[in-house]
Amino acid sequence: MSKQYSQIGHSAPRIDGPEKATGAAKYTLDLKFPNMLYGKILTSPHAHARIISIDTSEAEALPGVKAVITHKDVPTLKYGLSPARWDENIFCSDKTRFVGDKVAAVACVDEPTCYRALKLIKVEYEVLPAVLNFLTAMDEGQPLVHEEYANNINTEIHQEFGDVAKAFAEAYHVRTDTFIGQRTYQCPIEPHAAVSMWDNGKLTIYSSTQSPHYFQYYIAREFGMEMGDVRIIKTFVGGGFGGKLEPTGLEFAGTVLAKLTSRPVRMFYDRAEMFAHNRGRHAQQMEITTGVDKNGKILVAHANFKMDGGAYTSLGIASAYYAGALLPMTYEFDNFKFDMYRLYTNLPACGAQRGHGAPQPKYAFESHLDNVAKDLGMDPMDIRILNARRPDTVTPNDFKVNSCHMRECLERAREMSGWDEKKKNRVKGRGIGVSTGSFVTGAGYPIYRTDLPHASAFIRLNEDGTAATLYTGAVEIGQGSDTVLCQMAAEAMGYRYEQMKIVAADTETTPLDFGAYASRQTYMSGTAIKLAGEEIRKQIIDMASFMLSLPPEDLDVDNGVIFSKSRPDKTIAFEAVARKHFVLRGPMLGKGVYTPPRLGGSFKGAPVGTSPAYSFGAQVGEVQIDEETGEIKVLGIWDVHDCGKVINPRLLHGQVHGALFMGMGESVWEEVQFDDKGRILNAELANYKMLTAMDMPPIESEVLDSYEPSGPWGAKEVGEGSTNPTLGMFSNAIFDAMGVRVNSLPLTYEKVWRALKEKREAEAKAKADEAKPQAAAEYCQPAAPA
Amino acid sequence: MINRTITDRDGVKRYLITLNVNGDARTVLVKGNAILANVLRDDFNLTGTKKGCELGDCGSCTVLLDGTPVDSCMVLAVDADGHDITTIEGVAVNSKLDDIQQAMINYAGIQCGYCSPGMVLSAKALLTRNPHPTEPEVREAISGNLCRCTGYVHIVEAVLAASQGKLVPGEHEYPREEGGSI
């Protein structure tokens, strides 16, 4: 069992709890500044259209309109994730590429005037044929979304590790399955918003952002400014889930509107505009082939994928690499081939959504693995335990795994869920499924090329020692980073969490941190903060040594008290020592910085998926299917995680619940649907169908006693990894219940009902014609993607 | 009970209405199409009432209208004239948090916090009309409030705990050592 600590390992209440519970917490849309204007963006009503002309004169003449801007008023520099694929402009100049593409913007005295002004902007379009199906986007004769990208190929990946051909040749059983994953959207409840303002050549933007640093970098680059002249301040953020990791038109257009009017400009996306901006999960076609030996040991896997990138790169090139990179993580095999095309279409761009790139491939692989187990007559749990990754191993694509309790997660989930019992005593219409997941604990490399450290922090003691303030660029978006980082700071200092204050995520007052993505805050920011806290601890002990006339080696500090290790009666309060330090030596500061070690291989794309540590987890779910209607009732979900040392148990389990909730929505309900003109059919929450409190099944969440040697106090990730097993788990539970597989997400009641109907019809036909073998009915064809 | 209207020089009619917000009578001039959520946020600076969809889907803008939870984005301000409105700012009395607020904090029913004001008000209305609800009753009462962060697990736990006066979770529920099961 791991060591007891006074500040970490406890469910401290959130540091921002009272503000959020009373409505005092200010989100970007709650901010008001004197003389503030309101801005809105005009977007394309066509999926693909040439812009013939834009006439803003009527809009400009409307009383209350203070500025109208188009592509002529903004830099023409393209932006995006990687220099090779900078493909997006602030405003479209030649053509628009999806319904929602940015065309113009206005700043007005109030929002109603903005909406009237937008209607007065006359844009003449020549509508072009659009690319709406990513599966045919590469075909000859298809229109091009971007003229400079032939065959609509945004990204092409071909990776091969080990001897794939030999392993397939030697395999006892080879099987191929194809699955379809749908487009989903992050759906934070808080809309994107930004308030931009200028003062003497300095730009300040309050934003609902997951990374003030990246916003600062991108905006400075776009406008040719020094980074030091751009200040990004994160307000309270009402959820991100990947969708708030890159700047939007709100920051870019807001910057220009604020400059032109010399007034603060507040902008936001309403719910339909959020859906149109999107950057959600890519729709994907996933063909998986594996070869196994006669015991079910995986020898080789080939992932052959296509993904719908939408109109721009966004963060999607990383999603494309992640889709394959994390596949060989939970199971050990040496031979792996990954082919991927990320294709441009005239639909909103896709990007990073919780579990970045990994959940759908995991769904495909885990569903496929159950098919393989069935072919071999194996229990799905047994084939997973047989193949489970072990600690201190290296994946075929050169990811080094330290701590890993994959096998124990599966064994514990088997026990908790009553797997063996339920497999033995079958109930009609009921099924149980298992799946695994894993995720990075922070990305090994930054989003843009830089040698800057990934995280840094400092801690300042108040002069009388009654408070300590943590300054960090880490980004609280709801996951609880402000709370756990203060717990970690207090633990490292020997101080008390209750006396911690925090200043975070403001590029001018807090030190660099890359922000909230890739599950990195607890580990990477936490490592920097631990070092900062240890600098304070050392100074406190030095001063206490002077005050108590005891050698520093004999002293320790915990929970705000400095004590002698040899003479327990000798103690002194932290506050007294801190005050004395200030009087004699001046302000007490501690600082820390974190840069990951050099990680990964040297092949093309090797950096994506690298991480100093990986989480592991297993989920089991039990469902009851109504054969008449296809309705899926979830009887229970059991989740077991290996996430290293737990800093705050209650917040950690909250992450598991939220990830599972999101995964469950993606499994059964959620899908962004388009009409034949590329317009979103369900750009609102009622028909996008997020789960309500009444839809959530009982969840049992458990963590293993685990220790990651490279992490602060042994911690590693949890927030995204818990989404990865969920889709496959549902797929497998439904398969177990029905005996037929629905091969496309979401696994809706309708698809389940159709699969059952086809099964019944096939069985009836087989009965009628007894000459034919019955096995043909075992696997139904994939349902047509919606 | 519209008291008075004024028509401006463009012919737009405005209504003088009085809302009893968190115990204070607040008089304001609004257009006929003004929604209650905007009047609370923009005219009274009560920004604890959040807006997430403006279609009555998300429940972030929930307020109590004469004690009943409503989506304030779906209520015309003129229809609220003369009525009692409780926003999240009116839940804590003299800076003492309501039991539901305290339980939401202690049980980690709050993550990003954007749904929390609406969630607290829906729960408050439930416990006022039904002080000892069952779990399904709690789930039903908050089913009009969407949360993207928590999977509702800790929210439901917090509301049930508040109804039992158990505002601080026992350590045994999440053992000090390493998380544990729920």
XYZ file of C-alpha atoms in Angstrom, chain A residues 14-287:
274
model
C -13.096 22.085 -4.791
C -11.327 25.383 -4.280
C -13.817 27.057 -6.660
C -16.866 25.278 -5.212
C -18.491 28.182 -3.334
C -18.148 30.589 -6.265
C -19.688 28.080 -8.654
C -22.456 27.020 -6.261
C -23.605 30.596 -5.625
C -23.480 31.904 -9.193
C -20.623 34.279 -8.346
C -18.237 32.612 -10.809
C -17.836 34.823 -13.879
C -17.632 33.107 -17.258
C -16.597 35.086 -20.343
C -20.181 35.777 -21.380
C -20.812 37.300 -17.931
C -18.147 39.989 -18.354
C -19.040 43.586 -19.087
C -16.678 46.492 -19.673
C -17.414 50.210 -19.971
C -18.162 51.238 -23.556
C -18.271 47.585 -24.627
C -19.598 46.603 -28.052
C -21.127 43.315 -29.143
C -19.901 41.367 -32.153
C -21.300 38.628 -34.378
C -19.938 36.657 -37.324
C -21.712 36.149 -40.658
C -21.266 32.622 -41.964
C -21.779 30.801 -45.238
C -25.200 29.262 -45.869
C -23.645 26.985 -48.535
C -21.388 23.963 -48.105
C -19.229 24.951 -51.047
C -19.577 28.253 -52.875
C -17.522 30.822 -54.696
C -17.819 34.331 -53.276
C -18.635 36.661 -56.173
C -19.063 39.831 -54.152
C -19.698 41.147 -50.666
C -21.563 44.419 -50.167
C -21.479 45.758 -46.614
C -22.753 49.269 -47.332
C -26.298 48.765 -46.060
C -25.056 47.160 -42.878
C -22.590 49.991 -42.298
C -25.389 52.538 -42.676
C -27.552 50.936 -39.970
C -27.607 53.066 -36.800
C -25.726 51.357 -33.962
C -23.309 49.509 -36.262
C -19.749 50.512 -35.396
C -17.708 48.276 -37.676
C -18.205 45.732 -40.446
C -15.243 43.613 -41.534
C -14.552 41.072 -44.274
C -11.440 39.359 -45.646
C -10.211 42.762 -46.869
C -9.806 43.983 -43.286
C -7.893 41.069 -41.770
C -4.513 39.379 -42.307
C -4.527 36.813 -45.118
C -2.132 34.494 -43.263
C -3.550 31.000 -42.963
C -3.605 29.202 -39.615
C -3.994 25.653 -38.371
C -2.112 22.981 -36.478
C 1.001 22.233 -38.480
C 2.817 24.588 -40.896
C 2.405 22.088 -43.746
C -1.335 22.294 -43.293
C -2.126 25.860 -42.374
C -5.315 26.019 -44.399
C -7.813 28.263 -42.601
C -8.334 32.018 -42.909
C -10.001 34.443 -40.532
C -12.534 35.145 -43.305
C -13.095 33.384 -46.612
C -11.990 35.426 -49.618
C -12.406 33.197 -52.694
C -14.806 30.518 -51.555
C -16.577 29.086 -48.554
C -16.016 25.451 -47.643
C -18.800 24.491 -45.226
C -22.118 25.749 -43.927
C -20.832 27.991 -41.161
C -17.563 29.116 -42.759
C -16.676 32.660 -41.678
C -17.413 35.460 -44.159
C -17.764 38.764 -42.288
C -18.303 40.233 -38.823
C -19.946 43.228 -37.217
C -19.555 45.186 -33.986
C -22.625 47.022 -32.728
C -24.020 48.742 -29.673
C -26.124 45.722 -28.776
C -26.802 42.169 -29.924
C -30.154 42.807 -31.643
C -28.423 45.407 -33.848
C -25.760 42.791 -34.694
C -28.395 40.374 -35.999
C -30.054 43.109 -38.070
C -26.680 44.172 -39.474
C -25.761 40.614 -40.478
C -28.942 40.394 -42.522
C -27.983 43.581 -44.394
C -24.620 42.233 -45.587
C -25.191 41.150 -49.189
C -23.006 38.236 -50.259
C -23.344 36.948 -53.800
C -22.404 33.276 -54.068
C -21.936 30.859 -56.918
C -22.881 27.536 -55.387
C -20.389 24.765 -56.223
C -20.837 20.999 -56.063
C -19.925 19.873 -52.562
C -18.000 16.912 -51.147
C -20.238 15.512 -48.427
C -19.239 11.843 -48.229
C -15.704 11.202 -47.020
C -15.756 7.641 -48.322
C -15.921 8.875 -51.910
C -14.006 12.140 -51.397
C -10.834 10.657 -52.962
C -12.613 9.444 -56.110
C -11.743 10.845 -59.523
C -14.021 13.669 -60.572
C -14.878 14.795 -57.048
C -14.757 18.554 -56.516
C -11.741 19.763 -54.553
C -12.321 21.367 -51.162
C -8.868 22.965 -51.333
C -7.359 23.205 -54.819
C -3.857 22.612 -53.442
C -4.755 19.244 -51.884
C -5.184 16.650 -54.626
C -7.930 14.061 -54.235
C -9.070 15.869 -51.077
C -6.334 14.159 -49.088
C -5.513 16.239 -46.019
C -3.252 13.700 -44.341
C -1.959 10.313 -45.424
C -0.305 7.958 -42.943
C 1.405 4.660 -43.670
C 3.262 3.086 -40.797
C 4.558 -0.448 -40.410
C 6.261 -1.997 -37.424
C 7.736 -5.502 -37.117
C 7.195 -8.034 -39.930
C 3.515 -7.752 -40.705
C 3.411 -10.003 -43.787
C 5.287 -12.805 -42.031
C 3.084 -12.624 -38.945
C -0.101 -12.818 -41.026
C 1.329 -15.776 -42.933
C 2.108 -17.603 -39.701
C -1.182 -16.767 -37.963
C -3.577 -19.588 -37.091
C -6.626 -17.377 -37.692
C -6.952 -14.110 -39.609
C -10.102 -12.043 -39.576
C -11.155 -8.668 -40.966
C -14.036 -6.482 -39.782
C -15.111 -3.020 -40.812
C -16.799 -0.511 -38.552
C -18.126 3.014 -38.920
C -17.807 5.715 -36.298
C -20.011 8.798 -36.347
C -19.302 12.496 -35.971
C -19.994 13.723 -32.461
C -19.618 17.135 -30.872
C -18.043 18.072 -27.519
C -21.126 20.039 -26.454
C -19.776 21.989 -23.517
C -22.744 23.632 -21.799
C -20.973 27.001 -21.847
C -20.900 28.607 -25.297
C -17.571 29.789 -26.734
C -17.055 33.468 -25.916
C -14.330 36.123 -26.044
C -13.959 39.755 -25.032
C -11.174 41.551 -26.926
C -9.719 44.971 -26.150
C -6.703 47.089 -27.011
C -4.663 49.462 -24.896
C -1.637 51.259 -26.320
C -0.728 48.553 -28.801
C -1.380 45.775 -26.318
C -4.163 43.280 -26.977
C -6.043 41.655 -24.116
C -8.533 38.841 -24.676
C -10.698 37.231 -22.011
C -11.600 33.874 -23.405
C -13.244 30.563 -22.696
C -10.089 28.649 -23.533
C -8.316 25.401 -22.735
C -4.921 26.923 -23.483
C -4.148 30.628 -23.027
C -0.601 29.927 -24.204
C -1.613 28.488 -27.584
C -4.121 31.288 -28.063
C -1.378 33.814 -27.323
C 0.956 32.102 -29.776
C -1.596 31.765 -32.601
C -3.006 35.270 -32.254
C 0.433 36.926 -32.073
C 1.483 34.971 -35.164
C -1.684 35.828 -37.084
C -1.368 39.560 -36.439
C 2.428 39.781 -36.617
C 2.673 40.821 -32.977
C 5.153 40.070 -30.231
C 3.765 37.401 -27.900
C 4.433 39.766 -25.001
C 1.932 42.246 -26.444
C -0.865 39.680 -26.398
C -2.454 38.849 -23.081
C -4.904 35.970 -22.847
C -6.897 35.634 -19.646
C -8.961 32.562 -19.003
C -12.168 33.180 -17.127
C -14.131 30.346 -15.554
C -14.627 27.840 -18.367
C -17.860 25.892 -18.631
C -16.361 22.732 -20.080
C -14.125 22.216 -23.081
C -13.569 18.517 -23.881
C -11.164 19.502 -26.674
C -13.385 22.024 -28.435
C -11.817 25.083 -26.810
C -8.183 24.205 -27.478
C -7.708 26.436 -30.537
C -8.726 30.030 -31.141
C -11.935 30.637 -33.094
C -13.309 33.467 -35.187
C -14.400 35.049 -31.916
C -10.824 35.866 -30.939
C -9.614 36.660 -34.470
C -12.575 38.818 -35.528
C -12.883 40.313 -32.042
C -9.259 41.457 -32.184
C -9.868 43.357 -35.435
C -13.243 44.791 -34.405
C -11.816 46.020 -31.094
C -8.856 47.604 -32.891
C -11.054 49.397 -35.452
C -13.468 50.754 -32.854
C -11.001 51.248 -29.973
C -13.645 49.643 -27.768
C -13.926 46.280 -25.991
C -15.878 43.809 -28.121
C -17.674 40.792 -26.663
C -18.553 37.933 -28.974
C -20.035 34.474 -28.534
C -21.256 31.490 -30.532
C -24.858 30.518 -29.911
C -25.657 26.806 -29.744
C -26.211 26.385 -33.490
C -22.994 28.304 -34.225
C -21.126 26.072 -31.784
C -22.298 23.014 -33.705
C -21.285 24.685 -36.971
C -17.835 25.622 -35.641
C -17.704 22.027 -34.385
C -14.129 20.554 -34.195
C -15.739 17.456 -32.716
C -14.958 13.791 -33.201
C -14.247 12.649 -36.776
C -16.532 10.202 -38.494
C -14.352 7.252 -39.462
C -14.372 4.028 -41.425
C -12.218 1.506 -39.619
C -11.141 -1.771 -41.158
